[in-house]
Amino acid sequence: MAISEHDFFKQRAQELIDAGRFLHAQGWVPATSGNFSARLDKDQAAITVSGRHKGHLTQTDIMRVDGQGRTMEPGKRPSAETVLHTSLYQRDNSIGCILHTHSPNATVISRINSGQIVLSQYELLKAFTGIDTHDTELAVPIFANDQDIPRLQKAVDAYLDHTPDIKGYLIAGHGLYTWGASTADALRHVEAFEFLFDCELRQQGGRS
């Protein structure tokens, strides 16, 4: 039996609720930081309502937006960074979930490096979809933080136009964006990035 549109939304919303509890427990989305989304169809996504604590999400804290990031639920306001999500969905049909976190590792490493971080020769690189060997390099671009989100979105899009095969990006002093075909894939990518950022910080003397 085909799942109804309402039940599918509830299912995707519950995935984001569960992701929020896990990510908050790791200390990667403190206070009301971060935002999560899941594709519903080619023209809609479920996304966290602005200002909600990600460790305590409920079904009412997840809302629908259209392909341009506009609310489909009057009275609810999505994250100010919604277009950073919807632009990725419009660009790549294989993306089913996007997670944005604000961990200490991502915040610090994005401040002490500029331009990009290149992760190389780590066994855990194989945690990323499409990578099957440690003998590779994965570039993680770092974009300047910007309160003008449409301008930031254009900078990300311009980078992806030339380098589409990345697994995530950092915003300086802000946090990590990563994604996957499913919520489970996106969560695995967050965990992998966190481990690798920690390794890089230890090598750079940022942690003891």
GROMACS .gro file of N, CA and C in nm, residues 49-158:
model
  330
   49VAL      N    1   1.171   2.450   1.177
   49VAL     CA    2   1.120   2.585   1.197
   49VAL      C    3   1.230   2.668   1.264
   50SER      N    4   1.239   2.793   1.227
   50SER     CA    5   1.342   2.882   1.281
   50SER      C    6   1.337   2.892   1.433
   51GLY      N    7   1.455   2.889   1.494
   51GLY     CA    8   1.467   2.915   1.637
   51GLY      C    9   1.435   2.799   1.728
   52ARG      N   10   1.415   2.680   1.676
   52ARG     CA   11   1.381   2.565   1.758
   52ARG      C   12   1.507   2.494   1.808
   53HIS      N   13   1.502   2.445   1.931
   53HIS     CA   14   1.612   2.367   1.988
   53HIS      C   15   1.613   2.230   1.922
   54LYS      N   16   1.726   2.194   1.862
   54LYS     CA   17   1.729   2.072   1.781
   54LYS      C   18   1.730   1.944   1.864
   55GLY      N   19   1.759   1.956   1.993
   55GLY     CA   20   1.754   1.838   2.078
   55GLY      C   21   1.616   1.808   2.131
   56HIS      N   22   1.521   1.900   2.108
   56HIS     CA   23   1.386   1.884   2.163
   56HIS      C   24   1.280   1.905   2.056
   57LEU      N   25   1.309   1.867   1.934
   57LEU     CA   26   1.214   1.887   1.825
   57LEU      C   27   1.092   1.797   1.840
   58THR      N   28   0.977   1.850   1.794
   58THR     CA   29   0.855   1.771   1.782
   58THR      C   30   0.803   1.787   1.639
   59GLN      N   31   0.696   1.717   1.608
   59GLN     CA   32   0.639   1.726   1.474
   59GLN      C   33   0.601   1.870   1.437
   60THR      N   34   0.559   1.949   1.534
   60THR     CA   35   0.519   2.088   1.505
   60THR      C   36   0.639   2.177   1.474
   61ASP      N   37   0.760   2.128   1.500
   61ASP     CA   38   0.882   2.205   1.474
   61ASP      C   39   0.939   2.177   1.335
   62ILE      N   40   0.870   2.095   1.257
   62ILE     CA   41   0.909   2.065   1.119
   62ILE      C   42   0.800   2.119   1.027
   63MET      N   43   0.839   2.188   0.922
   63MET     CA   44   0.743   2.250   0.831
   63MET      C   45   0.778   2.222   0.687
   64ARG      N   46   0.686   2.254   0.597
   64ARG     CA   47   0.709   2.238   0.454
   64ARG      C   48   0.751   2.370   0.391
   65VAL      N   49   0.844   2.362   0.295
   65VAL     CA   50   0.878   2.476   0.210
   65VAL      C   51   0.877   2.429   0.065
   66ASP      N   52   0.861   2.524  -0.026
   66ASP     CA   53   0.864   2.488  -0.168
   66ASP      C   54   1.007   2.490  -0.220
   67GLY      N   55   1.024   2.467  -0.348
   67GLY     CA   56   1.156   2.455  -0.407
   67GLY      C   57   1.241   2.580  -0.401
   68GLN      N   58   1.178   2.695  -0.375
   68GLN     CA   59   1.251   2.821  -0.361
   68GLN      C   60   1.269   2.861  -0.215
   69GLY      N   61   1.228   2.772  -0.125
   69GLY     CA   62   1.247   2.798   0.018
   69GLY      C   63   1.136   2.879   0.081
   70ARG      N   64   1.025   2.897   0.012
   70ARG     CA   65   0.913   2.975   0.066
   70ARG      C   66   0.824   2.886   0.151
   71THR      N   67   0.775   2.942   0.261
   71THR     CA   68   0.690   2.864   0.350
   71THR      C   69   0.562   2.818   0.282
   72MET      N   70   0.522   2.697   0.313
   72MET     CA   71   0.394   2.644   0.268
   72MET      C   72   0.298   2.630   0.385
   73GLU      N   73   0.340   2.682   0.501
   73GLU     CA   74   0.258   2.675   0.621
   73GLU      C   75   0.252   2.813   0.685
   74PRO      N   76   0.147   2.890   0.655
   74PRO     CA   77   0.132   3.025   0.712
   74PRO      C   78   0.144   3.022   0.864
   75GLY      N   79   0.219   3.119   0.916
   75GLY     CA   80   0.239   3.126   1.060
   75GLY      C   81   0.366   3.059   1.107
   76LYS      N   82   0.430   2.983   1.019
   76LYS     CA   83   0.557   2.920   1.054
   76LYS      C   84   0.667   2.978   0.967
   77ARG      N   85   0.782   3.005   1.028
   77ARG     CA   86   0.894   3.064   0.956
   77ARG      C   87   1.010   2.965   0.952
   78PRO      N   88   1.057   2.931   0.832
   78PRO     CA   89   1.171   2.840   0.823
   78PRO      C   90   1.301   2.912   0.857
   79SER      N   91   1.406   2.835   0.872
   79SER     CA   92   1.539   2.893   0.897
   79SER      C   93   1.573   2.999   0.793
   80ALA      N   94   1.646   3.101   0.837
   80ALA     CA   95   1.693   3.204   0.743
   80ALA      C   96   1.783   3.144   0.637
   81GLU      N   97   1.840   3.026   0.664
   81GLU     CA   98   1.933   2.963   0.571
   81GLU      C   99   1.865   2.861   0.478
   82THR      N  100   1.733   2.868   0.470
   82THR     CA  101   1.658   2.768   0.393
   82THR      C  102   1.705   2.758   0.248
   83VAL      N  103   1.740   2.870   0.186
   83VAL     CA  104   1.780   2.862   0.045
   83VAL      C  105   1.910   2.786   0.026
   84LEU      N  106   1.992   2.774   0.132
   84LEU     CA  107   2.112   2.692   0.121
   84LEU      C  108   2.075   2.544   0.109
   85HIS      N  109   1.959   2.509   0.162
   85HIS     CA  110   1.908   2.373   0.148
   85HIS      C  111   1.842   2.354   0.012
   86THR      N  112   1.745   2.439  -0.019
   86THR     CA  113   1.666   2.417  -0.140
   86THR      C  114   1.750   2.429  -0.267
   87SER      N  115   1.854   2.511  -0.265
   87SER     CA  116   1.940   2.521  -0.384
   87SER      C  117   2.013   2.390  -0.409
   88LEU      N  118   2.050   2.319  -0.303
   88LEU     CA  119   2.114   2.188  -0.319
   88LEU      C  120   2.015   2.085  -0.373
   89TYR      N  121   1.893   2.087  -0.323
   89TYR     CA  122   1.792   1.994  -0.375
   89TYR      C  123   1.764   2.019  -0.522
   90GLN      N  124   1.758   2.146  -0.561
   90GLN     CA  125   1.732   2.179  -0.700
   90GLN      C  126   1.849   2.138  -0.790
   91ARG      N  127   1.970   2.142  -0.735
   91ARG     CA  128   2.090   2.111  -0.812
   91ARG      C  129   2.109   1.960  -0.831
   92ASP      N  130   2.079   1.882  -0.726
   92ASP     CA  131   2.115   1.740  -0.727
   92ASP      C  132   1.997   1.656  -0.679
   93ASN      N  133   1.936   1.583  -0.770
   93ASN     CA  134   1.819   1.502  -0.736
   93ASN      C  135   1.851   1.385  -0.644
   94SER      N  136   1.979   1.351  -0.630
   94SER     CA  137   2.015   1.238  -0.545
   94SER      C  138   2.018   1.276  -0.397
   95ILE      N  139   2.016   1.405  -0.366
   95ILE     CA  140   2.020   1.448  -0.226
   95ILE      C  141   1.882   1.433  -0.163
   96GLY      N  142   1.878   1.360  -0.050
   96GLY     CA  143   1.752   1.340   0.018
   96GLY      C  144   1.744   1.404   0.155
   97CYS      N  145   1.860   1.444   0.209
   97CYS     CA  146   1.863   1.505   0.342
   97CYS      C  147   1.985   1.595   0.352
   98ILE      N  148   1.969   1.708   0.421
   98ILE     CA  149   2.078   1.803   0.444
   98ILE      C  150   2.081   1.836   0.593
   99LEU      N  151   2.199   1.828   0.652
   99LEU     CA  152   2.216   1.858   0.794
   99LEU      C  153   2.319   1.969   0.812
  100HIS      N  154   2.283   2.070   0.889
  100HIS     CA  155   2.374   2.181   0.918
  100HIS      C  156   2.397   2.184   1.068
  101THR      N  157   2.523   2.167   1.108
  101THR     CA  158   2.560   2.159   1.249
  101THR      C  159   2.657   2.271   1.287
  102HIS      N  160   2.670   2.293   1.418
  102HIS     CA  161   2.756   2.400   1.472
  102HIS      C  162   2.850   2.343   1.578
  103SER      N  163   2.924   2.240   1.544
  103SER     CA  164   3.010   2.177   1.644
  103SER      C  165   3.133   2.262   1.673
  104PRO      N  166   3.196   2.242   1.790
  104PRO     CA  167   3.324   2.310   1.818
  104PRO      C  168   3.430   2.279   1.713
  105ASN      N  169   3.441   2.151   1.671
  105ASN     CA  170   3.543   2.115   1.571
  105ASN      C  171   3.524   2.192   1.442
  106ALA      N  172   3.400   2.193   1.391
  106ALA     CA  173   3.374   2.260   1.264
  106ALA      C  174   3.395   2.410   1.276
  107THR      N  175   3.354   2.466   1.390
  107THR     CA  176   3.368   2.610   1.410
  107THR      C  177   3.515   2.651   1.417
  108VAL      N  178   3.593   2.578   1.496
  108VAL     CA  179   3.734   2.615   1.513
  108VAL      C  180   3.814   2.590   1.386
  109ILE      N  181   3.797   2.474   1.325
  109ILE     CA  182   3.879   2.443   1.207
  109ILE      C  183   3.850   2.539   1.093
  110SER      N  184   3.727   2.591   1.088
  110SER     CA  185   3.692   2.685   0.982
  110SER      C  186   3.747   2.824   1.008
  111ARG      N  187   3.791   2.849   1.132
  111ARG     CA  188   3.851   2.979   1.167
  111ARG      C  189   4.002   2.979   1.151
  112ILE      N  190   4.066   2.865   1.173
  112ILE     CA  191   4.212   2.862   1.168
  112ILE      C  192   4.264   2.819   1.032
  113ASN      N  193   4.173   2.789   0.940
  113ASN     CA  194   4.208   2.759   0.801
  113ASN      C  195   4.129   2.853   0.711
  114SER      N  196   4.176   2.872   0.590
  114SER     CA  197   4.104   2.958   0.496
  114SER      C  198   4.100   2.890   0.359
  115GLY      N  199   3.996   2.916   0.286
  115GLY     CA  200   3.984   2.863   0.151
  115GLY      C  201   3.929   2.723   0.146
  116GLN      N  202   4.003   2.628   0.202
  116GLN     CA  203   3.957   2.490   0.205
  116GLN      C  204   4.044   2.408   0.298
  117ILE      N  205   3.994   2.292   0.334
  117ILE     CA  206   4.069   2.190   0.404
  117ILE      C  207   4.072   2.068   0.313
  118VAL      N  208   4.186   2.007   0.299
  118VAL     CA  209   4.198   1.887   0.217
  118VAL      C  210   4.223   1.769   0.310
  119LEU      N  211   4.129   1.674   0.309
  119LEU     CA  212   4.140   1.554   0.391
  119LEU      C  213   4.198   1.443   0.303
  120SER      N  214   4.309   1.385   0.347
  120SER     CA  215   4.381   1.292   0.260
  120SER      C  216   4.434   1.173   0.339
  121GLN      N  217   4.425   1.054   0.279
  121GLN     CA  218   4.487   0.932   0.330
  121GLN      C  219   4.427   0.883   0.463
  122TYR      N  220   4.305   0.921   0.491
  122TYR     CA  221   4.236   0.871   0.610
  122TYR      C  222   4.149   0.751   0.572
  123GLU      N  223   4.156   0.646   0.651
  123GLU     CA  224   4.070   0.529   0.627
  123GLU      C  225   3.922   0.568   0.632
  124LEU      N  226   3.888   0.661   0.721
  124LEU     CA  227   3.747   0.695   0.738
  124LEU      C  228   3.689   0.775   0.621
  125LEU      N  229   3.772   0.813   0.527
  125LEU     CA  230   3.717   0.875   0.406
  125LEU      C  231   3.619   0.781   0.336
  126LYS      N  232   3.635   0.651   0.361
  126LYS     CA  233   3.545   0.554   0.298
  126LYS      C  234   3.404   0.557   0.356
  127ALA      N  235   3.384   0.637   0.461
  127ALA     CA  236   3.249   0.655   0.515
  127ALA      C  237   3.162   0.741   0.425
  128PHE      N  238   3.226   0.815   0.334
  128PHE     CA  239   3.150   0.902   0.245
  128PHE      C  240   3.104   0.825   0.122
  129THR      N  241   2.980   0.848   0.084
  129THR     CA  242   2.923   0.783  -0.032
  129THR      C  243   3.009   0.808  -0.156
  130GLY      N  244   3.044   0.700  -0.226
  130GLY     CA  245   3.120   0.711  -0.350
  130GLY      C  246   3.270   0.702  -0.334
  131ILE      N  247   3.321   0.698  -0.209
  131ILE     CA  248   3.464   0.685  -0.185
  131ILE      C  249   3.491   0.544  -0.133
  132ASP      N  250   3.580   0.471  -0.200
  132ASP     CA  251   3.604   0.332  -0.161
  132ASP      C  252   3.750   0.302  -0.129
  133THR      N  253   3.830   0.405  -0.111
  133THR     CA  254   3.970   0.385  -0.074
  133THR      C  255   4.019   0.501   0.012
  134HIS      N  256   4.114   0.470   0.101
  134HIS     CA  257   4.177   0.576   0.179
  134HIS      C  258   4.270   0.662   0.093
  135ASP      N  259   4.312   0.604  -0.019
  135ASP     CA  260   4.413   0.668  -0.103
  135ASP      C  261   4.347   0.772  -0.194
  136THR      N  262   4.295   0.876  -0.132
  136THR     CA  263   4.223   0.980  -0.206
  136THR      C  264   4.230   1.110  -0.128
  137GLU      N  265   4.182   1.217  -0.189
  137GLU     CA  266   4.173   1.347  -0.123
  137GLU      C  267   4.030   1.398  -0.133
  138LEU      N  268   3.985   1.458  -0.025
  138LEU     CA  269   3.852   1.519  -0.023
  138LEU      C  270   3.866   1.664   0.019
  139ALA      N  271   3.834   1.755  -0.071
  139ALA     CA  272   3.840   1.898  -0.040
  139ALA      C  273   3.711   1.942   0.028
  140VAL      N  274   3.725   2.021   0.132
  140VAL     CA  275   3.610   2.079   0.201
  140VAL      C  276   3.625   2.231   0.193
  141PRO      N  277   3.549   2.297   0.105
  141PRO     CA  278   3.563   2.442   0.092
  141PRO      C  279   3.515   2.515   0.217
  142ILE      N  280   3.576   2.631   0.242
  142ILE     CA  281   3.537   2.716   0.355
  142ILE      C  282   3.491   2.850   0.298
  143PHE      N  283   3.366   2.884   0.322
  143PHE     CA  284   3.311   3.010   0.274
  143PHE      C  285   3.306   3.111   0.388
  144ALA      N  286   3.329   3.238   0.354
  144ALA     CA  287   3.320   3.343   0.453
  144ALA      C  288   3.177   3.351   0.506
  145ASN      N  289   3.164   3.371   0.636
  145ASN     CA  290   3.031   3.386   0.695
  145ASN      C  291   2.967   3.514   0.640
  146ASP      N  292   2.837   3.510   0.621
  146ASP     CA  293   2.767   3.623   0.560
  146ASP      C  294   2.623   3.623   0.607
  147GLN      N  295   2.577   3.735   0.663
  147GLN     CA  296   2.439   3.745   0.705
  147GLN      C  297   2.345   3.761   0.585
  148ASP      N  298   2.401   3.793   0.470
  148ASP     CA  299   2.323   3.800   0.346
  148ASP      C  300   2.320   3.660   0.286
  149ILE      N  301   2.220   3.580   0.322
  149ILE     CA  302   2.216   3.440   0.285
  149ILE      C  303   2.204   3.419   0.134
  150PRO      N  304   2.122   3.496   0.061
  150PRO     CA  305   2.121   3.478  -0.085
  150PRO      C  306   2.259   3.500  -0.148
  151ARG      N  307   2.336   3.595  -0.096
  151ARG     CA  308   2.470   3.616  -0.149
  151ARG      C  309   2.560   3.496  -0.115
  152LEU      N  310   2.547   3.442   0.006
  152LEU     CA  311   2.623   3.324   0.043
  152LEU      C  312   2.584   3.206  -0.045
  153GLN      N  313   2.455   3.192  -0.070
  153GLN     CA  314   2.407   3.083  -0.155
  153GLN      C  315   2.466   3.093  -0.296
  154LYS      N  316   2.478   3.214  -0.349
  154LYS     CA  317   2.538   3.232  -0.482
  154LYS      C  318   2.686   3.192  -0.481
  155ALA      N  319   2.756   3.221  -0.371
  155ALA     CA  320   2.898   3.182  -0.361
  155ALA      C  321   2.911   3.030  -0.358
  156VAL      N  322   2.823   2.964  -0.284
  156VAL     CA  323   2.825   2.818  -0.280
  156VAL      C  324   2.792   2.761  -0.417
  157ASP      N  325   2.691   2.814  -0.481
  157ASP     CA  326   2.653   2.766  -0.614
  157ASP      C  327   2.766   2.783  -0.715
  158ALA      N  328   2.834   2.896  -0.710
  158ALA     CA  329   2.944   2.921  -0.803
  158ALA      C  330   3.054   2.818  -0.784
   0.00000   0.00000   0.00000
